[in-house]
Amino acid sequence: MNVLLAVLWKDLVSEWRTGDRIVSMLLFSVLVVIVFHFALPADASQLLQTGAAGLLWIAYVFASVLGLNRAFALELENEALSGLALAPADRGWIFLGKAAANTLLLFLVQAVTALAFALAFDVRLGAVALRFAVLMALGALGLSSVGTLFAAVAVRTRYREVMLPLLLLPVMIPILLGAVRASSALLERGALPSPELRLLVVVDVAFLIVSFVLFEYVLDE
Amino acid sequence: MQAGVLDRAAAHLRLPSLLALLAFSAVYAIAVISAPEDAVQGVIQKILYVHPACAFAAYLGFGLTALGGALYLWREDEQYDRLALASAEVGVVFCTLVILTGPIWARGTWGRWWSWDPRLTVTLLLWFVYLAYLLLRSFTEGSTRAARFAAVYGITGVLAIPLNYFAIDLFGGRAIHPENLGRGSLGAGMGLPFALGMATLLLAFLHLLARRLELESLRARDGFPEPQARSGPARAEGSWPT
Amino acid sequence: MTNAAIAARGLEKRFGPVAALRGIDLDVPAATTLAVLGPNGAGKSTLLRLVAGLARPTAGSLRVGNPGDDRRRTRGRVGYLAHASFLYPALTARENLIFAARLYGVLDPRRRAAELLEAQGLAAVADRPAGGFSRGMAQRLAIARGLVHDPSIVLLDEPYTGLDRAAAHALTERLRELRAAGRTLVLVTHELSRACELADRAVVLARGRIVHAAEGPALGLAALEQAYLASVESAA
């Protein structure tokens, strides 16, 4: 537990000092929103009302891939990852610390992006903000759990940054589906639909447990 | 390298499995050709004798890949990793066949190549997971590291597939798959070729799996030359990364 | 063998078809210092990484620490100082040490960090980001990090590389202190003179095998140099 907090603290302090990930993730997400504006037809308001959730989560998924790649690229400097591997700590806690840091950072980016999106496309998020925050958190947690596991793997392969989306995208579809549908329903009806919510919770728990256990094997040489 | 029980089984069963496969294929071909043509769908319906069986093999393949990976992590015995790799390479072929025959059948019956039908979509995702698995293995340097990373991905993947299924089945895509998993829903005269199809393709899968496994065992064995015994300081052979 | 801090039998490490180590039989009694010598590519670093618990042997047995210790316990007893510093550039020296202390479950990480900073002469730069450190300073910080949990077994992989005279002298003093404190040291080095200075025993590795072992009188510089060259040549 101590180790979890230590790793979380370390990641957040590093991030605070360098702003490495957060800046690139934020810029990227906002750019995506702008790209959407140009990519969609001139009178896209109808499309947006129904498709807003999907577009937003696309932006989230790609921002998370960006952040996850950076998270482990930083660990490769000075072979810090080996430094973690040397510790007598249970590696599952190291995993949780990193996943927690990734989740928090992603959540921050999600919130800002949602704001940008709402502004740019006049989507009413205000009324459902809190509930949307719950969805963002659940999605961020799911993405960050398998994401952290896969990033630790991907960053030590020959095609580092490209490997992660290849590994992650097919696997995170349940999260995407649940989150997008729940978000759509939320925007339409103002209420969180329970089947989608249940799916998200189940997937999150399953992915967290599996990643926690498997991370042990990822740090070995 | 110690030849494991899997490696030896694969070697011993070489001839028997080939013979069985040939026999079954012959009978299967005859059965398919002589099966009645479907009144509504026409001859394209005969893909029924191929498509579901390939799907079964594709999913079985990934299951074995994940199982091999899990056993490898637990036991650290390389034969399990060989099983995982062999199963992935053979399984992806069957998965490709499913993705090809599915749209052909769909086009022939419902007029559309692709319609995001849940089962086919999940299988498509399985295909991508297979490919990611194989790419991961190719792009990781060091065979023990590749084996370990692959095992991790295989286990996560096998968890993700049923989750994908639930998610997509509940929420995404229009089902066009005939809901006919129940027995007796096949028309008259279709039972035999269907069953034969299942048996033959399963045999084909196992035969190819065993061959691929054997190939991998040979590679593992021949890749590690034993140092020659000499008097004086031992001489080592092979090359090192300097 | 029972009181050996490190015991290897038939140890082997393969990376795919390439064997980096083969047939290593080695005993390192507790509280002694072993020097590991050999040309590049001999497998010295690989051996150290196996002992540190970073990699698993592909064959043979390796016991580090007390019998019956699992790998996690072993990692807690071992300090590993490699070419890489394991430091986080964005964190200050103090923060790096506190983090390492917490990873190793050290009680009162702050105090330990302060102690180490003092001992390594880094108190003045304790709150500066490690990224800005000179090589010498980074090296000293890395040493502090490696010793944060007061390990009973210390592994050093060519620690003298790139050190100036003063820093090298300081390091030698530190190693002598550790020896005096009863720690088991394994020192990988290119410099035979260091080996003779510090070690109780030396082994020469070439092409993944131990080709020569020396201790006591055979550890004199001239003798060792001769033996080293002879064994390395015949193994080539």
XYZ file of C-alpha atoms in Angstrom:
699
model
C 0.000 0.000 0.000
C 2.847 2.262 0.908
C 4.446 1.409 -2.369
C 1.298 2.325 -4.252
C 1.285 5.761 -2.650
C 4.999 6.195 -3.213
C 4.687 5.422 -6.930
C 1.598 7.583 -7.274
C 3.309 10.469 -5.498
C 6.413 10.067 -7.631
C 4.462 10.128 -10.883
C 2.368 13.102 -9.887
C 5.306 15.121 -8.604
C 7.275 14.396 -11.787
C 4.302 15.409 -13.833
C 3.783 18.585 -11.853
C 7.407 19.584 -12.343
C 7.749 18.821 -15.999
C 4.165 18.954 -17.244
C 5.349 16.456 -19.783
C 2.258 14.361 -20.302
C -0.500 16.692 -19.302
C 0.462 19.403 -21.739
C 0.731 17.093 -24.716
C -2.471 15.248 -23.822
C -4.417 18.493 -23.400
C -3.115 20.037 -26.578
C -3.825 16.876 -28.468
C -7.397 16.564 -27.201
C -8.261 20.151 -27.928
C -6.741 19.817 -31.373
C -8.931 16.795 -31.967
C -11.997 18.853 -31.090
C -10.908 21.442 -33.615
C -10.309 18.777 -36.220
C -13.804 17.455 -35.614
C -15.168 20.873 -36.349
C -13.527 20.883 -39.751
C -14.215 17.249 -40.446
C -17.935 17.435 -39.830
C -20.374 18.954 -42.309
C -21.366 22.588 -41.915
C -24.718 21.964 -40.301
C -23.745 19.169 -38.004
C -25.896 20.051 -35.024
C -28.171 17.031 -35.433
C -25.222 14.749 -35.917
C -23.565 16.214 -32.895
C -26.428 15.699 -30.554
C -26.472 12.018 -31.314
C -22.796 11.570 -32.021
C -21.225 13.825 -29.395
C -20.570 11.017 -26.983
C -18.804 8.928 -29.598
C -16.600 11.761 -30.789
C -15.663 12.687 -27.265
C -14.651 9.175 -26.365
C -12.585 8.825 -29.520
C -10.647 11.856 -28.365
C -10.306 10.317 -24.904
C -9.026 6.997 -26.167
C -6.318 8.586 -28.286
C -5.318 11.002 -25.565
C -4.957 8.091 -23.180
C -2.722 6.203 -25.614
C -0.545 9.292 -25.889
C -0.294 9.664 -22.130
C 0.388 5.996 -21.485
C 3.207 5.925 -23.978
C 4.833 8.913 -22.333
C 4.348 7.466 -18.868
C 6.599 4.552 -19.597
C 8.976 6.336 -21.902
C 9.887 8.350 -18.812
C 10.598 5.182 -16.888
C 13.096 4.098 -19.499
C 15.363 7.053 -18.811
C 18.178 5.875 -16.582
C 16.540 2.452 -16.660
C 14.251 3.539 -13.847
C 11.967 0.654 -14.733
C 14.717 -1.771 -13.736
C 15.018 0.234 -10.553
C 11.371 -0.610 -9.886
C 11.926 -4.226 -10.835
C 14.707 -4.486 -8.246
C 12.486 -3.488 -5.373
C 11.256 -6.210 -3.021
C 7.810 -4.722 -3.257
C 4.899 -6.679 -4.641
C 4.750 -5.470 -8.221
C 0.979 -5.375 -8.214
C 1.179 -2.309 -5.976
C 3.632 -0.633 -8.296
C 1.127 -1.274 -11.042
C -1.724 0.245 -9.049
C 0.321 3.310 -8.260
C 1.064 3.918 -11.923
C -2.466 3.086 -13.023
C -3.845 5.484 -10.425
C -1.563 8.267 -11.654
C -2.562 7.586 -15.253
C -6.243 7.563 -14.340
C -6.005 10.888 -12.539
C -4.160 12.574 -15.374
C -6.531 11.161 -17.964
C -9.509 12.307 -15.945
C -8.149 15.811 -15.854
C -7.680 15.803 -19.604
C -11.145 14.359 -20.107
C -12.715 17.127 -18.062
C -10.969 19.883 -19.963
C -11.751 18.270 -23.292
C -15.403 17.914 -22.367
C -15.461 21.603 -21.605
C -13.831 22.453 -24.886
C -16.241 20.196 -26.699
C -19.281 21.680 -24.990
C -18.085 25.154 -25.862
C -17.198 24.377 -29.431
C -20.337 22.517 -30.293
C -22.877 23.940 -27.904
C -23.534 20.617 -26.243
C -25.324 20.899 -22.913
C -23.162 19.171 -20.378
C -23.857 21.377 -17.393
C -26.918 19.630 -16.069
C -25.391 16.191 -16.223
C -21.852 17.208 -15.336
C -21.541 15.161 -12.185
C -22.912 12.024 -13.703
C -20.763 12.490 -16.743
C -17.799 12.779 -14.408
C -18.648 9.335 -13.050
C -18.603 7.945 -16.571
C -15.354 9.651 -17.396
C -13.823 8.212 -14.248
C -15.008 4.686 -14.977
C -13.762 4.905 -18.525
C -10.442 6.392 -17.463
C -9.960 3.652 -14.897
C -10.635 0.889 -17.402
C -8.422 2.406 -20.073
C -5.630 3.075 -17.598
C -5.642 -0.386 -16.094
C -5.051 -2.478 -19.186
C -3.361 0.522 -20.711
C -0.702 0.634 -18.012
C -0.108 -3.099 -18.328
C 0.201 -2.937 -22.112
C 2.266 0.236 -22.080
C 4.832 -1.427 -19.836
C 5.033 -4.182 -22.434
C 4.862 -2.046 -25.557
C 7.556 0.396 -24.551
C 10.103 -2.400 -24.487
C 9.407 -3.685 -27.971
C 10.960 -2.535 -31.180
C 8.083 -0.319 -32.280
C 7.337 1.191 -28.897
C 4.759 3.876 -29.397
C 3.051 2.148 -32.279
C 2.685 -1.127 -30.420
C 0.467 0.216 -27.666
C -2.594 1.183 -29.734
C -2.343 -2.130 -31.606
C -2.490 -4.005 -28.338
C -4.986 -1.798 -26.598
C -7.649 -0.962 -29.123
C -9.177 -4.402 -29.726
C -9.208 -5.077 -26.012
C -10.753 -1.825 -24.807
C -13.836 -2.070 -27.036
C -16.151 -3.110 -24.182
C -15.117 0.004 -22.256
C -15.657 2.189 -25.287
C -19.053 0.694 -26.050
C -20.315 0.983 -22.498
C -18.989 4.486 -22.051
C -20.281 5.833 -25.357
C -23.732 4.394 -25.003
C -24.011 5.513 -21.412
C -22.819 8.981 -22.360
C -25.311 9.177 -25.222
C -28.146 8.119 -22.987
C -27.013 10.618 -20.404
C -27.005 13.477 -22.864
C -30.356 12.471 -24.290
C -32.296 11.575 -21.207
C -30.245 12.964 -18.340
C -30.007 9.637 -16.566
C -27.302 6.983 -16.365
C -28.503 3.698 -17.831
C -27.744 0.832 -15.507
C -26.885 -1.976 -17.945
C -24.085 0.087 -19.471
C -22.927 1.168 -16.059
C -22.838 -2.391 -14.856
C -20.850 -3.417 -17.913
C -18.308 -0.691 -17.237
C -17.938 -1.657 -13.615
C -17.555 -5.353 -14.448
C -14.993 -4.649 -17.166
C -13.053 -2.272 -14.917
C -12.893 -4.750 -12.083
C -11.920 -7.614 -14.399
C -9.190 -5.599 -16.104
C -7.845 -4.260 -12.822
C -7.532 -7.686 -11.293
C -5.930 -9.259 -14.346
C -3.489 -6.391 -14.803
C -2.596 -6.389 -11.108
C -1.698 -10.058 -11.277
C 0.067 -10.004 -14.631
C 2.198 -6.936 -13.953
C 4.446 -9.147 -11.857
C 5.640 -10.859 -15.016
C 6.055 -7.744 -17.063
C 8.918 -6.268 -15.074
C 11.218 -9.263 -15.404
C 13.851 -9.280 -18.076
C 16.281 -27.976 -24.251
C 14.152 -30.653 -22.766
C 11.563 -32.122 -25.096
C 8.351 -31.785 -23.187
C 5.399 -34.084 -23.252
C 3.704 -31.854 -25.799
C 6.653 -31.954 -28.144
C 6.830 -35.712 -27.983
C 3.110 -36.160 -28.456
C 3.231 -33.980 -31.546
C 5.995 -36.083 -33.031
C 4.354 -39.426 -32.312
C 0.976 -38.463 -33.666
C 2.289 -37.233 -36.972
C 1.296 -40.118 -39.188
C -1.939 -41.115 -37.438
C -3.282 -37.588 -37.515
C -2.401 -37.120 -41.176
C -4.174 -40.324 -42.130
C -7.203 -39.448 -40.050
C -7.320 -36.021 -41.620
C -7.172 -37.386 -45.150
C -9.863 -39.929 -44.416
C -12.137 -37.390 -42.858
C -11.572 -34.868 -45.600
C -12.572 -37.362 -48.213
C -15.768 -38.301 -46.448
C -16.470 -34.656 -45.659
C -16.080 -33.597 -49.269
C -18.435 -36.292 -50.423
C -20.979 -35.374 -47.781
C -20.888 -31.698 -48.648
C -21.235 -32.251 -52.348
C -24.104 -34.640 -51.958
C -25.925 -32.564 -49.363
C -29.203 -31.088 -50.552
C -29.227 -27.508 -51.729
C -31.128 -25.136 -49.544
C -34.434 -24.103 -51.039
C -34.072 -20.455 -50.117
C -30.356 -19.706 -50.049
C -29.112 -21.928 -52.815
C -25.668 -23.427 -52.994
C -24.086 -20.639 -50.960
C -25.737 -22.121 -47.929
C -23.154 -24.879 -48.019
C -20.776 -22.475 -46.345
C -22.627 -23.659 -43.238
C -20.438 -26.723 -43.385
C -17.297 -24.626 -43.158
C -17.959 -21.332 -41.439
C -19.065 -22.336 -37.916
C -16.405 -25.040 -37.713
C -13.700 -22.544 -38.583
C -15.078 -20.215 -35.934
C -14.906 -22.976 -33.380
C -11.291 -23.651 -34.319
C -10.447 -19.950 -34.224
C -11.758 -19.544 -30.699
C -10.269 -22.821 -29.563
C -6.969 -21.623 -30.982
C -6.932 -18.471 -28.938
C -8.041 -20.356 -25.866
C -5.049 -22.650 -26.251
C -2.783 -19.675 -26.835
C -3.920 -18.117 -23.591
C -3.708 -21.430 -21.754
C -0.201 -22.040 -23.068
C 0.787 -18.567 -21.958
C -0.648 -19.032 -18.491
C 1.081 -22.390 -18.070
C 4.312 -20.866 -19.288
C 4.154 -18.088 -16.710
C 3.333 -20.544 -13.990
C 5.744 -23.341 -14.838
C 8.413 -21.525 -16.839
C 8.531 -24.512 -19.171
C 9.165 -23.450 -22.742
C 7.021 -26.161 -24.279
C 3.947 -24.252 -23.141
C 5.158 -21.184 -24.912
C 5.665 -23.256 -28.042
C 2.074 -24.393 -27.737
C 0.920 -20.803 -27.376
C 2.823 -19.686 -30.459
C 1.760 -22.647 -32.597
C -1.846 -22.247 -31.585
C -1.790 -18.554 -32.400
C -0.330 -19.073 -35.846
C -2.767 -21.813 -36.770
C -5.718 -20.163 -35.078
C -5.253 -16.924 -36.967
C -5.598 -18.813 -40.229
C -8.941 -20.242 -39.182
C -10.001 -16.858 -37.915
C -9.197 -15.384 -41.303
C -11.323 -18.049 -42.924
C -14.248 -17.091 -40.703
C -13.890 -13.444 -41.633
C -13.792 -14.377 -45.299
C -16.611 -16.921 -45.382
C -18.898 -14.817 -43.213
C -19.303 -11.929 -45.637
C -19.502 -14.296 -48.592
C -22.409 -16.044 -46.950
C -23.967 -12.759 -45.893
C -23.716 -11.321 -49.369
C -25.224 -14.416 -50.846
C -28.132 -14.480 -48.446
C -28.848 -10.971 -47.305
C -27.192 -8.967 -50.015
C -24.707 -7.091 -47.808
C -21.066 -7.862 -47.364
C -20.762 -6.505 -43.860
C -23.392 -5.549 -41.356
C -21.719 -5.429 -37.961
C -23.443 -8.548 -36.870
C -22.340 -9.153 -33.244
C -20.774 -12.563 -33.673
C -18.870 -11.655 -36.770
C -17.752 -8.402 -35.199
C -16.438 -10.142 -32.113
C -14.598 -12.553 -34.374
C -13.151 -9.622 -36.259
C -11.885 -8.215 -32.982
C -10.468 -11.635 -32.145
C -8.635 -11.467 -35.450
C -7.090 -8.163 -34.451
C -6.129 -9.547 -31.081
C -4.442 -12.476 -32.831
C -2.538 -10.130 -35.091
C -1.503 -7.898 -32.211
C -0.311 -11.023 -30.388
C 1.789 -12.142 -33.325
C 3.172 -8.663 -33.935
C 4.079 -8.383 -30.285
C 6.037 -11.602 -30.521
C 7.888 -10.493 -33.645
C 8.766 -7.074 -32.320
C 10.021 -8.072 -28.910
C 13.697 -8.761 -28.667
C 14.743 -11.776 -26.683
C 12.764 -14.974 -26.832
C 12.085 -15.267 -23.091
C 10.874 -11.705 -22.975
C 8.730 -12.250 -26.070
C 7.244 -15.373 -24.535
C 6.419 -13.582 -21.330
C 4.927 -10.504 -22.972
C 2.916 -12.684 -25.323
C 1.599 -14.727 -22.412
C 0.472 -11.555 -20.655
C -1.295 -10.321 -23.769
C -2.821 -13.699 -24.503
C -4.328 -13.942 -21.041
C -5.718 -10.419 -21.186
C -7.011 -11.027 -24.688
C -8.852 -14.185 -23.754
C -10.563 -12.226 -21.014
C -11.440 -9.410 -23.364
C -13.117 -11.651 -25.948
C -16.113 -12.712 -23.849
C -16.357 -9.163 -22.513
C -16.428 -7.957 -26.102
C -19.126 -10.474 -26.849
C -21.342 -9.346 -23.993
C -20.831 -5.723 -24.775
C -21.495 -6.043 -28.478
C -24.324 -8.479 -28.132
C -26.085 -6.234 -25.680
C -25.455 -2.995 -27.395
C -23.917 -2.944 -30.775
C -24.831 -4.155 -34.184
C -27.827 -5.772 -35.759
C -27.865 -9.499 -35.431
C -28.169 -11.235 -38.729
C -26.691 -14.492 -37.549
C -29.345 -17.145 -37.638
C -30.301 -17.897 -34.087
C -30.064 -21.575 -34.680
C -27.684 -23.009 -32.199
C -30.255 -25.470 -31.105
C -30.112 -29.030 -32.305
C -32.542 -30.150 -34.849
C -32.744 -26.748 -36.452
C -30.772 -27.952 -39.404
C -32.762 -29.134 -42.358
C -32.937 -32.745 -43.346
C -29.749 -34.168 -44.773
C -27.635 -31.352 -43.360
C -26.751 -32.924 -40.054
C -24.125 -35.291 -41.348
C -22.077 -32.871 -43.429
C -22.275 -30.331 -40.602
C -20.992 -32.792 -38.039
C -18.342 -34.013 -40.453
C -17.336 -30.424 -41.068
C -16.859 -29.828 -37.386
C -14.872 -33.016 -36.946
C -12.703 -32.558 -40.021
C -11.839 -28.943 -39.427
C -11.115 -29.636 -35.789
C -8.819 -32.446 -36.887
C -7.210 -30.126 -39.408
C -6.638 -27.586 -36.671
C -5.077 -30.149 -34.359
C -2.950 -31.611 -37.105
C -1.601 -28.213 -38.150
C -1.103 -27.309 -34.513
C 0.932 -30.439 -33.924
C 3.041 -29.814 -37.029
C 3.718 -26.241 -36.060
C 4.553 -27.328 -32.535
C 6.969 -29.901 -33.874
C 8.647 -27.320 -36.069
C 9.077 -25.013 -33.123
C 10.552 -27.778 -30.964
C 13.069 -28.571 -33.664
C 14.021 -24.921 -33.896
C 14.478 -24.724 -30.163
C 16.577 -27.844 -30.100
C 18.826 -26.954 -33.003
C 19.308 -23.387 -31.906
C 21.289 -24.368 -28.852
C 24.457 -26.163 -29.851
C 26.056 -28.105 -27.031
C 29.659 -27.054 -26.376
C 32.213 -29.643 -27.423
C 34.064 -31.318 -24.582
C 37.783 -30.628 -24.610
C 40.658 -30.876 -22.202
C 41.795 -27.672 -20.570
C 39.626 -24.615 -20.233
C 36.207 -25.282 -21.633
C 35.581 -23.923 -25.070
C 32.284 -22.275 -25.661
C 30.549 -22.051 -28.992
C 27.887 -19.885 -30.396
C 27.873 -16.156 -30.717
C 27.185 -13.515 -28.188
C 25.748 -10.056 -28.383
C 28.897 -8.019 -27.678
C 28.179 -23.773 0.853
C 25.734 -23.345 3.695
C 27.086 -20.035 4.825
C 27.704 -18.722 1.330
C 25.826 -15.550 0.629
C 25.647 -16.409 -3.040
C 25.745 -19.954 -4.386
C 25.423 -20.889 -8.047
C 25.433 -24.378 -9.546
C 25.402 -24.995 -13.246
C 23.986 -21.536 -13.748
C 22.977 -20.748 -17.278
C 21.343 -17.798 -18.965
C 20.259 -17.878 -22.552
C 18.734 -15.131 -24.623
C 17.059 -17.110 -27.361
C 19.749 -19.211 -29.046
C 22.561 -17.154 -27.543
C 24.062 -18.350 -24.275
C 25.410 -15.465 -22.217
C 26.338 -17.666 -19.281
C 26.910 -21.365 -19.038
C 27.916 -23.834 -16.414
C 28.664 -21.260 -13.739
C 29.564 -22.794 -10.380
C 30.288 -20.168 -7.826
C 30.306 -19.686 -4.073
C 30.630 -16.310 -2.466
C 30.976 -16.624 1.309
C 29.251 -13.977 3.361
C 31.225 -10.862 4.269
C 33.773 -11.417 1.518
C 34.468 -9.457 -1.612
C 34.522 -11.089 -5.017
C 35.937 -9.400 -8.087
C 34.554 -10.492 -11.434
C 36.866 -9.795 -14.329
C 36.752 -10.499 -18.008
C 36.617 -9.009 -21.468
C 33.546 -7.317 -22.879
C 30.728 -9.652 -23.669
C 31.931 -12.256 -21.225
C 28.679 -12.276 -19.320
C 29.753 -10.320 -16.231
C 26.789 -7.959 -16.281
C 24.415 -10.834 -16.982
C 25.732 -12.673 -13.949
C 25.176 -9.645 -11.799
C 21.671 -9.125 -13.088
C 20.803 -12.716 -12.254
C 22.116 -12.317 -8.730
C 20.198 -9.044 -8.381
C 16.996 -10.850 -9.282
C 16.343 -8.835 -12.428
C 16.407 -11.909 -14.630
C 15.807 -15.584 -14.065
C 18.278 -18.296 -14.971
C 17.335 -20.535 -17.869
C 19.045 -23.501 -16.235
C 20.921 -24.373 -13.081
C 20.373 -23.038 -9.595
C 21.153 -19.783 -7.905
C 20.731 -19.005 -4.258
C 21.198 -15.473 -3.032
C 20.872 -14.659 0.627
C 19.434 -17.140 3.087
C 18.271 -20.554 1.898
C 14.550 -20.629 1.389
C 14.288 -16.947 0.557
C 11.967 -16.293 -2.311
C 12.959 -13.842 -5.032
C 11.246 -10.921 -3.360
C 13.063 -11.377 -0.095
C 16.285 -11.719 -1.995
C 15.722 -8.426 -3.779
C 15.348 -6.796 -0.395
C 18.786 -7.997 0.679
C 20.597 -6.969 -2.465
C 21.820 -3.557 -3.531
C 22.629 -3.227 -7.214
C 24.715 -0.441 -8.708
C 24.797 -0.579 -12.466
C 25.732 1.597 -15.405
C 22.246 3.086 -15.293
C 21.486 5.206 -12.272
C 17.768 4.393 -11.856
C 17.265 8.041 -10.977
C 14.315 10.205 -11.925
C 15.617 13.453 -13.443
C 12.542 15.444 -12.481
C 12.828 14.608 -8.796
C 15.328 16.185 -6.468
C 18.126 14.145 -4.954
C 16.263 13.982 -1.681
C 13.031 12.942 -3.366
C 14.797 10.244 -5.339
C 16.169 8.787 -2.139
C 12.904 9.052 -0.275
C 11.149 7.281 -3.127
C 13.726 4.503 -3.185
C 13.480 4.169 0.583
C 9.737 3.802 0.384
C 10.057 1.220 -2.384
C 12.304 -0.818 -0.129
C 10.117 -0.401 2.906
C 12.729 1.515 4.844
C 11.392 2.983 8.097
C 11.586 6.752 8.315
C 12.548 7.437 4.694
C 13.202 11.131 5.298
C 15.816 10.523 7.908
C 17.509 7.832 5.886
C 17.607 10.102 2.856
C 19.173 12.900 4.925
C 21.756 10.474 6.307
C 22.757 9.254 2.893
C 22.908 12.715 1.405
C 25.230 13.737 4.204
C 27.398 10.650 3.802
C 27.755 11.157 0.065
C 28.472 14.853 0.380
C 25.317 15.824 -1.451
C 23.611 17.743 1.336
C 24.204 21.037 -0.460
C 22.389 19.921 -3.622
C 19.777 17.801 -1.915
C 16.891 19.823 -3.208
C 18.012 20.251 -6.760
C 16.520 18.076 -9.527
C 18.699 15.083 -10.260
C 18.483 15.795 -13.960
C 20.889 18.659 -13.594
C 23.594 16.760 -11.789
C 27.091 16.289 -13.127
C 28.270 12.748 -13.752
C 30.124 12.576 -10.482
C 27.196 13.861 -8.475
C 24.800 11.524 -10.237
C 27.119 8.633 -9.507
C 27.224 9.493 -5.832
C 23.465 9.794 -5.720
C 23.127 6.441 -7.479
C 25.367 4.869 -4.871
C 23.250 6.374 -2.115
C 20.150 5.003 -3.801
C 21.679 1.575 -4.112
C 22.468 1.479 -0.423
C 19.247 3.012 0.819
C 18.029 -0.219 2.379
C 21.382 -1.126 3.895
C 21.689 -4.309 1.851
C 23.826 -7.173 3.094
C 24.887 -7.999 -0.463
C 26.132 -5.229 -2.733
C 26.646 -5.738 -6.446
C 28.623 -3.201 -8.420
C 28.889 -3.216 -12.183
C 31.987 -1.272 -13.238
C 31.382 1.530 -10.736
C 34.667 3.253 -11.483
C 33.785 4.060 -15.073
C 34.025 7.758 -15.723
C 35.023 8.704 -12.190
C 37.806 11.180 -11.604
C 40.571 10.427 -9.129
C 38.887 12.029 -6.174
C 35.582 10.338 -6.785
C 37.295 7.000 -7.364
C 39.149 7.406 -4.101
C 35.925 8.227 -2.292
C 34.271 5.177 -3.791
C 37.108 2.916 -2.726
C 36.798 4.264 0.798
C 33.087 3.589 0.763
C 33.661 0.030 -0.404
C 36.241 -0.509 2.309
C 33.686 0.711 4.837
C 31.129 -1.741 3.511
C 33.651 -4.562 3.701
C 34.503 -3.649 7.249
C 30.812 -3.645 8.070
C 30.588 -7.267 7.009
C 28.787 -6.813 3.734
C 29.214 -9.201 0.849
C 30.466 -7.407 -2.224
C 30.601 -8.482 -5.831
C 32.575 -6.074 -7.943
C 32.652 -6.262 -11.709
C 35.587 -4.300 -12.977
C 38.013 -3.983 -15.827
C 40.788 -2.782 -13.606
C 42.850 -5.594 -12.188
C 44.483 -3.234 -9.708
C 41.129 -2.485 -8.077
C 40.422 -6.182 -7.868
C 43.673 -6.783 -6.063
C 43.094 -3.820 -3.787
C 39.649 -4.701 -2.621
C 38.846 -8.328 -3.248
C 39.344 -11.499 -1.245
C 38.766 -13.587 -4.331
C 38.602 -13.026 -8.069
C 37.118 -14.944 -10.962
C 37.700 -14.362 -14.637
C 34.808 -14.823 -17.006
C 35.239 -15.373 -20.703
C 32.538 -16.302 -23.178
C 30.101 -17.095 -20.433
C 32.293 -19.432 -18.419
C 34.614 -19.059 -15.452
C 38.078 -19.608 -16.842
C 40.169 -18.697 -13.849
C 39.788 -18.207 -10.118
C 42.315 -16.685 -7.759
C 42.587 -15.860 -4.103
C 45.133 -15.066 -1.447
C 48.665 -14.860 -2.875
C 47.509 -15.452 -6.437
C 45.685 -12.168 -6.081
C 48.840 -10.149 -6.471
C 48.700 -7.854 -9.479
C 51.424 -9.421 -11.569
C 50.237 -12.961 -11.046
C 46.659 -12.029 -11.711
C 47.502 -10.160 -14.852
C 49.389 -13.095 -16.291
C 46.685 -15.563 -15.405
C 44.041 -13.244 -16.777
C 45.652 -12.803 -20.155
C 46.430 -16.486 -20.482
C 42.962 -17.687 -19.643
C 41.219 -15.107 -21.765
C 43.375 -15.897 -24.770
C 42.873 -19.614 -24.539
C 39.162 -19.149 -24.273
C 39.035 -16.972 -27.360
